[in-house]
PDB file of C-alpha atoms in Angstrom:
ATOM      1  CA  UNK A   1      99.581 146.680 135.093  1.00  0.00           C
ATOM      2  CA  UNK A   2      98.573 143.851 137.375  1.00  0.00           C
ATOM      3  CA  UNK A   3      98.142 140.310 136.128  1.00  0.00           C
ATOM      4  CA  UNK A   4      94.410 140.458 136.785  1.00  0.00           C
ATOM      5  CA  UNK A   5      94.269 143.766 134.858  1.00  0.00           C
ATOM      6  CA  UNK A   6      96.122 142.195 131.944  1.00  0.00           C
ATOM      7  CA  UNK A   7      93.779 139.201 132.002  1.00  0.00           C
ATOM      8  CA  UNK A   8      90.751 141.481 131.967  1.00  0.00           C
ATOM      9  CA  UNK A   9      92.196 143.467 129.067  1.00  0.00           C
ATOM     10  CA  UNK A  10      92.907 140.282 127.054  1.00  0.00           C
ATOM     11  CA  UNK A  11      89.408 138.968 127.757  1.00  0.00           C
ATOM     12  CA  UNK A  12      87.862 142.242 126.538  1.00  0.00           C
ATOM     13  CA  UNK A  13      90.049 142.386 123.432  1.00  0.00           C
ATOM     14  CA  UNK A  14      89.231 138.808 122.436  1.00  0.00           C
ATOM     15  CA  UNK A  15      85.484 139.027 123.264  1.00  0.00           C
ATOM     16  CA  UNK A  16      82.840 139.218 120.559  1.00  0.00           C
ATOM     17  CA  UNK A  17      81.759 142.781 119.807  1.00  0.00           C
ATOM     18  CA  UNK A  18      78.624 143.917 121.617  1.00  0.00           C
ATOM     19  CA  UNK A  19      75.498 144.565 119.566  1.00  0.00           C
ATOM     20  CA  UNK A  20      75.611 148.293 120.175  1.00  0.00           C
ATOM     21  CA  UNK A  21      78.001 150.510 118.232  1.00  0.00           C
ATOM     22  CA  UNK A  22      80.201 147.811 116.719  1.00  0.00           C
ATOM     23  CA  UNK A  23      82.244 150.340 114.720  1.00  0.00           C
ATOM     24  CA  UNK A  24      83.347 152.274 117.820  1.00  0.00           C
ATOM     25  CA  UNK A  25      84.103 149.040 119.661  1.00  0.00           C
ATOM     26  CA  UNK A  26      86.166 147.825 116.700  1.00  0.00           C
ATOM     27  CA  UNK A  27      88.188 151.003 116.564  1.00  0.00           C
ATOM     28  CA  UNK A  28      88.849 150.828 120.334  1.00  0.00           C
ATOM     29  CA  UNK A  29      90.208 147.338 119.950  1.00  0.00           C
ATOM     30  CA  UNK A  30      92.246 148.297 116.905  1.00  0.00           C
ATOM     31  CA  UNK A  31      93.839 151.154 118.834  1.00  0.00           C
ATOM     32  CA  UNK A  32      95.197 148.657 121.366  1.00  0.00           C
ATOM     33  CA  UNK A  33      95.985 145.836 118.891  1.00  0.00           C
ATOM     34  CA  UNK A  34      99.710 146.343 119.150  1.00  0.00           C
ATOM     35  CA  UNK A  35      99.626 145.278 122.778  1.00  0.00           C
ATOM     36  CA  UNK A  36      98.374 141.810 121.839  1.00  0.00           C
ATOM     37  CA  UNK A  37     100.282 138.707 120.747  1.00  0.00           C
ATOM     38  CA  UNK A  38     100.479 138.351 116.959  1.00  0.00           C
ATOM     39  CA  UNK A  39      98.173 135.334 116.856  1.00  0.00           C
ATOM     40  CA  UNK A  40      95.590 137.234 118.934  1.00  0.00           C
ATOM     41  CA  UNK A  41      95.725 140.218 116.615  1.00  0.00           C
ATOM     42  CA  UNK A  42      94.620 138.031 113.714  1.00  0.00           C
ATOM     43  CA  UNK A  43      91.835 136.551 115.820  1.00  0.00           C
ATOM     44  CA  UNK A  44      90.610 139.961 116.887  1.00  0.00           C
ATOM     45  CA  UNK A  45      90.638 141.321 113.346  1.00  0.00           C
ATOM     46  CA  UNK A  46      88.808 138.265 112.080  1.00  0.00           C
ATOM     47  CA  UNK A  47      86.139 138.879 114.749  1.00  0.00           C
ATOM     48  CA  UNK A  48      85.885 142.486 113.711  1.00  0.00           C
ATOM     49  CA  UNK A  49      85.636 141.692 109.971  1.00  0.00           C
ATOM     50  CA  UNK A  50      82.949 139.070 110.659  1.00  0.00           C
ATOM     51  CA  UNK A  51      80.973 141.597 112.702  1.00  0.00           C
ATOM     52  CA  UNK A  52      81.345 144.327 110.047  1.00  0.00           C
ATOM     53  CA  UNK A  53      80.038 141.873 107.431  1.00  0.00           C
ATOM     54  CA  UNK A  54      77.023 141.157 109.641  1.00  0.00           C
ATOM     55  CA  UNK A  55      76.363 144.861 110.042  1.00  0.00           C
ATOM     56  CA  UNK A  56      76.619 145.485 106.304  1.00  0.00           C
ATOM     57  CA  UNK A  57      74.197 142.611 105.644  1.00  0.00           C
ATOM     58  CA  UNK A  58      71.730 144.215 108.073  1.00  0.00           C
ATOM     59  CA  UNK A  59      71.944 147.539 106.257  1.00  0.00           C
ATOM     60  CA  UNK A  60      71.520 145.844 102.888  1.00  0.00           C
ATOM     61  CA  UNK A  61      68.503 143.802 104.027  1.00  0.00           C
ATOM     62  CA  UNK A  62      66.861 146.901 105.486  1.00  0.00           C
ATOM     63  CA  UNK A  63      67.501 148.866 102.278  1.00  0.00           C
ATOM     64  CA  UNK A  64      66.020 146.042 100.226  1.00  0.00           C
ATOM     65  CA  UNK A  65      62.969 145.755 102.482  1.00  0.00           C
ATOM     66  CA  UNK A  66      62.334 149.494 102.347  1.00  0.00           C
ATOM     67  CA  UNK A  67      62.773 149.566  98.574  1.00  0.00           C
ATOM     68  CA  UNK A  68      60.010 146.997  98.271  1.00  0.00           C
ATOM     69  CA  UNK A  69      57.515 149.218 100.153  1.00  0.00           C
ATOM     70  CA  UNK A  70      55.115 151.425  98.247  1.00  0.00           C
ATOM     71  CA  UNK A  71      55.520 154.954  99.645  1.00  0.00           C
ATOM     72  CA  UNK A  72      52.495 157.203  99.569  1.00  0.00           C
ATOM     73  CA  UNK A  73      52.971 160.229  97.310  1.00  0.00           C
ATOM     74  CA  UNK A  74      52.633 162.699 100.202  1.00  0.00           C
ATOM     75  CA  UNK A  75      55.496 160.982 102.061  1.00  0.00           C
ATOM     76  CA  UNK A  76      57.942 160.539  99.207  1.00  0.00           C
ATOM     77  CA  UNK A  77      59.907 163.715  99.789  1.00  0.00           C
ATOM     78  CA  UNK A  78      60.498 162.816 103.423  1.00  0.00           C
ATOM     79  CA  UNK A  79      61.250 159.199 102.471  1.00  0.00           C
ATOM     80  CA  UNK A  80      63.863 160.310  99.925  1.00  0.00           C
ATOM     81  CA  UNK A  81      65.969 161.857 102.690  1.00  0.00           C
ATOM     82  CA  UNK A  82      65.445 158.947 105.009  1.00  0.00           C
ATOM     83  CA  UNK A  83      66.430 156.442 102.280  1.00  0.00           C
ATOM     84  CA  UNK A  84      69.496 158.554 101.385  1.00  0.00           C
ATOM     85  CA  UNK A  85      70.509 158.445 105.074  1.00  0.00           C
ATOM     86  CA  UNK A  86      70.095 154.655 105.108  1.00  0.00           C
ATOM     87  CA  UNK A  87      72.227 154.383 101.976  1.00  0.00           C
ATOM     88  CA  UNK A  88      74.887 156.591 103.554  1.00  0.00           C
ATOM     89  CA  UNK A  89      74.985 154.214 106.536  1.00  0.00           C
ATOM     90  CA  UNK A  90      75.269 151.192 104.234  1.00  0.00           C
ATOM     91  CA  UNK A  91      78.085 152.785 102.232  1.00  0.00           C
ATOM     92  CA  UNK A  92      79.915 153.861 105.367  1.00  0.00           C
ATOM     93  CA  UNK A  93      79.569 150.322 106.730  1.00  0.00           C
ATOM     94  CA  UNK A  94      80.916 148.929 103.460  1.00  0.00           C
ATOM     95  CA  UNK A  95      83.947 151.203 103.653  1.00  0.00           C
ATOM     96  CA  UNK A  96      84.552 150.287 107.290  1.00  0.00           C
ATOM     97  CA  UNK A  97      84.413 146.612 106.385  1.00  0.00           C
ATOM     98  CA  UNK A  98      86.852 147.169 103.533  1.00  0.00           C
ATOM     99  CA  UNK A  99      89.244 149.047 105.828  1.00  0.00           C
ATOM    100  CA  UNK A 100      89.232 146.342 108.478  1.00  0.00           C
ATOM    101  CA  UNK A 101      89.563 143.564 105.826  1.00  0.00           C
ATOM    102  CA  UNK A 102      92.678 145.297 104.505  1.00  0.00           C
ATOM    103  CA  UNK A 103      94.133 145.535 108.025  1.00  0.00           C
ATOM    104  CA  UNK A 104      93.368 141.823 108.511  1.00  0.00           C
ATOM    105  CA  UNK A 105      95.225 140.924 105.315  1.00  0.00           C
ATOM    106  CA  UNK A 106      98.221 142.997 106.426  1.00  0.00           C
ATOM    107  CA  UNK A 107      98.206 141.374 109.845  1.00  0.00           C
ATOM    108  CA  UNK A 108      97.970 137.869 108.372  1.00  0.00           C
ATOM    109  CA  UNK A 109     100.994 138.585 106.194  1.00  0.00           C
ATOM    110  CA  UNK A 110     102.872 140.016 109.195  1.00  0.00           C
ATOM    111  CA  UNK A 111     101.879 137.018 111.310  1.00  0.00           C
ATOM    112  CA  UNK A 112     103.036 134.570 108.626  1.00  0.00           C
ATOM    113  CA  UNK A 113     106.424 136.339 108.419  1.00  0.00           C
ATOM    114  CA  UNK A 114     106.622 136.141 112.209  1.00  0.00           C
ATOM    115  CA  UNK A 115     105.953 132.398 112.120  1.00  0.00           C
ATOM    116  CA  UNK A 116     108.557 131.949 109.393  1.00  0.00           C
ATOM    117  CA  UNK A 117     111.183 133.558 111.637  1.00  0.00           C
ATOM    118  CA  UNK A 118     110.160 131.772 114.808  1.00  0.00           C
ATOM    119  CA  UNK A 119     112.695 129.320 116.232  1.00  0.00           C
ATOM    120  CA  UNK A 120     111.934 125.827 115.005  1.00  0.00           C
ATOM    121  CA  UNK A 121     110.158 126.931 111.813  1.00  0.00           C
ATOM    122  CA  UNK A 122     111.382 125.539 108.525  1.00  0.00           C
ATOM    123  CA  UNK A 123     112.219 129.052 107.261  1.00  0.00           C
ATOM    124  CA  UNK A 124     114.171 129.895 110.408  1.00  0.00           C
ATOM    125  CA  UNK A 125     116.074 126.578 110.131  1.00  0.00           C
ATOM    126  CA  UNK A 126     117.132 127.519 106.625  1.00  0.00           C
ATOM    127  CA  UNK A 127     115.039 124.878 104.910  1.00  0.00           C
TER     128      UNK A 127
END
């Protein structure tokens, strides 16, 4: 890998997630997370968790807005399936957020252990 290729990769990994298909973009970054420096892994996972929270909030707001709408009797059967689909999306987003939040917690613990063992740290010095 060339230096410019590595720079482009790092830039992509650390960039904010694009509006479109945040879950897929998050999984792509997670797949390559082991290639990043420990401190960057935490940053990337924090970005992902923040984005997953935003997505969940969008689903929840939409669900709440739709729930406040009076649905005509002749459209209720169709609406039931559409609302169930929306709820599935919200629940899936919630689970995705939970999964990435758990990975972030694990990575923060790993990163803290790494810092404790780093030369010059108080733990590494035996303090």
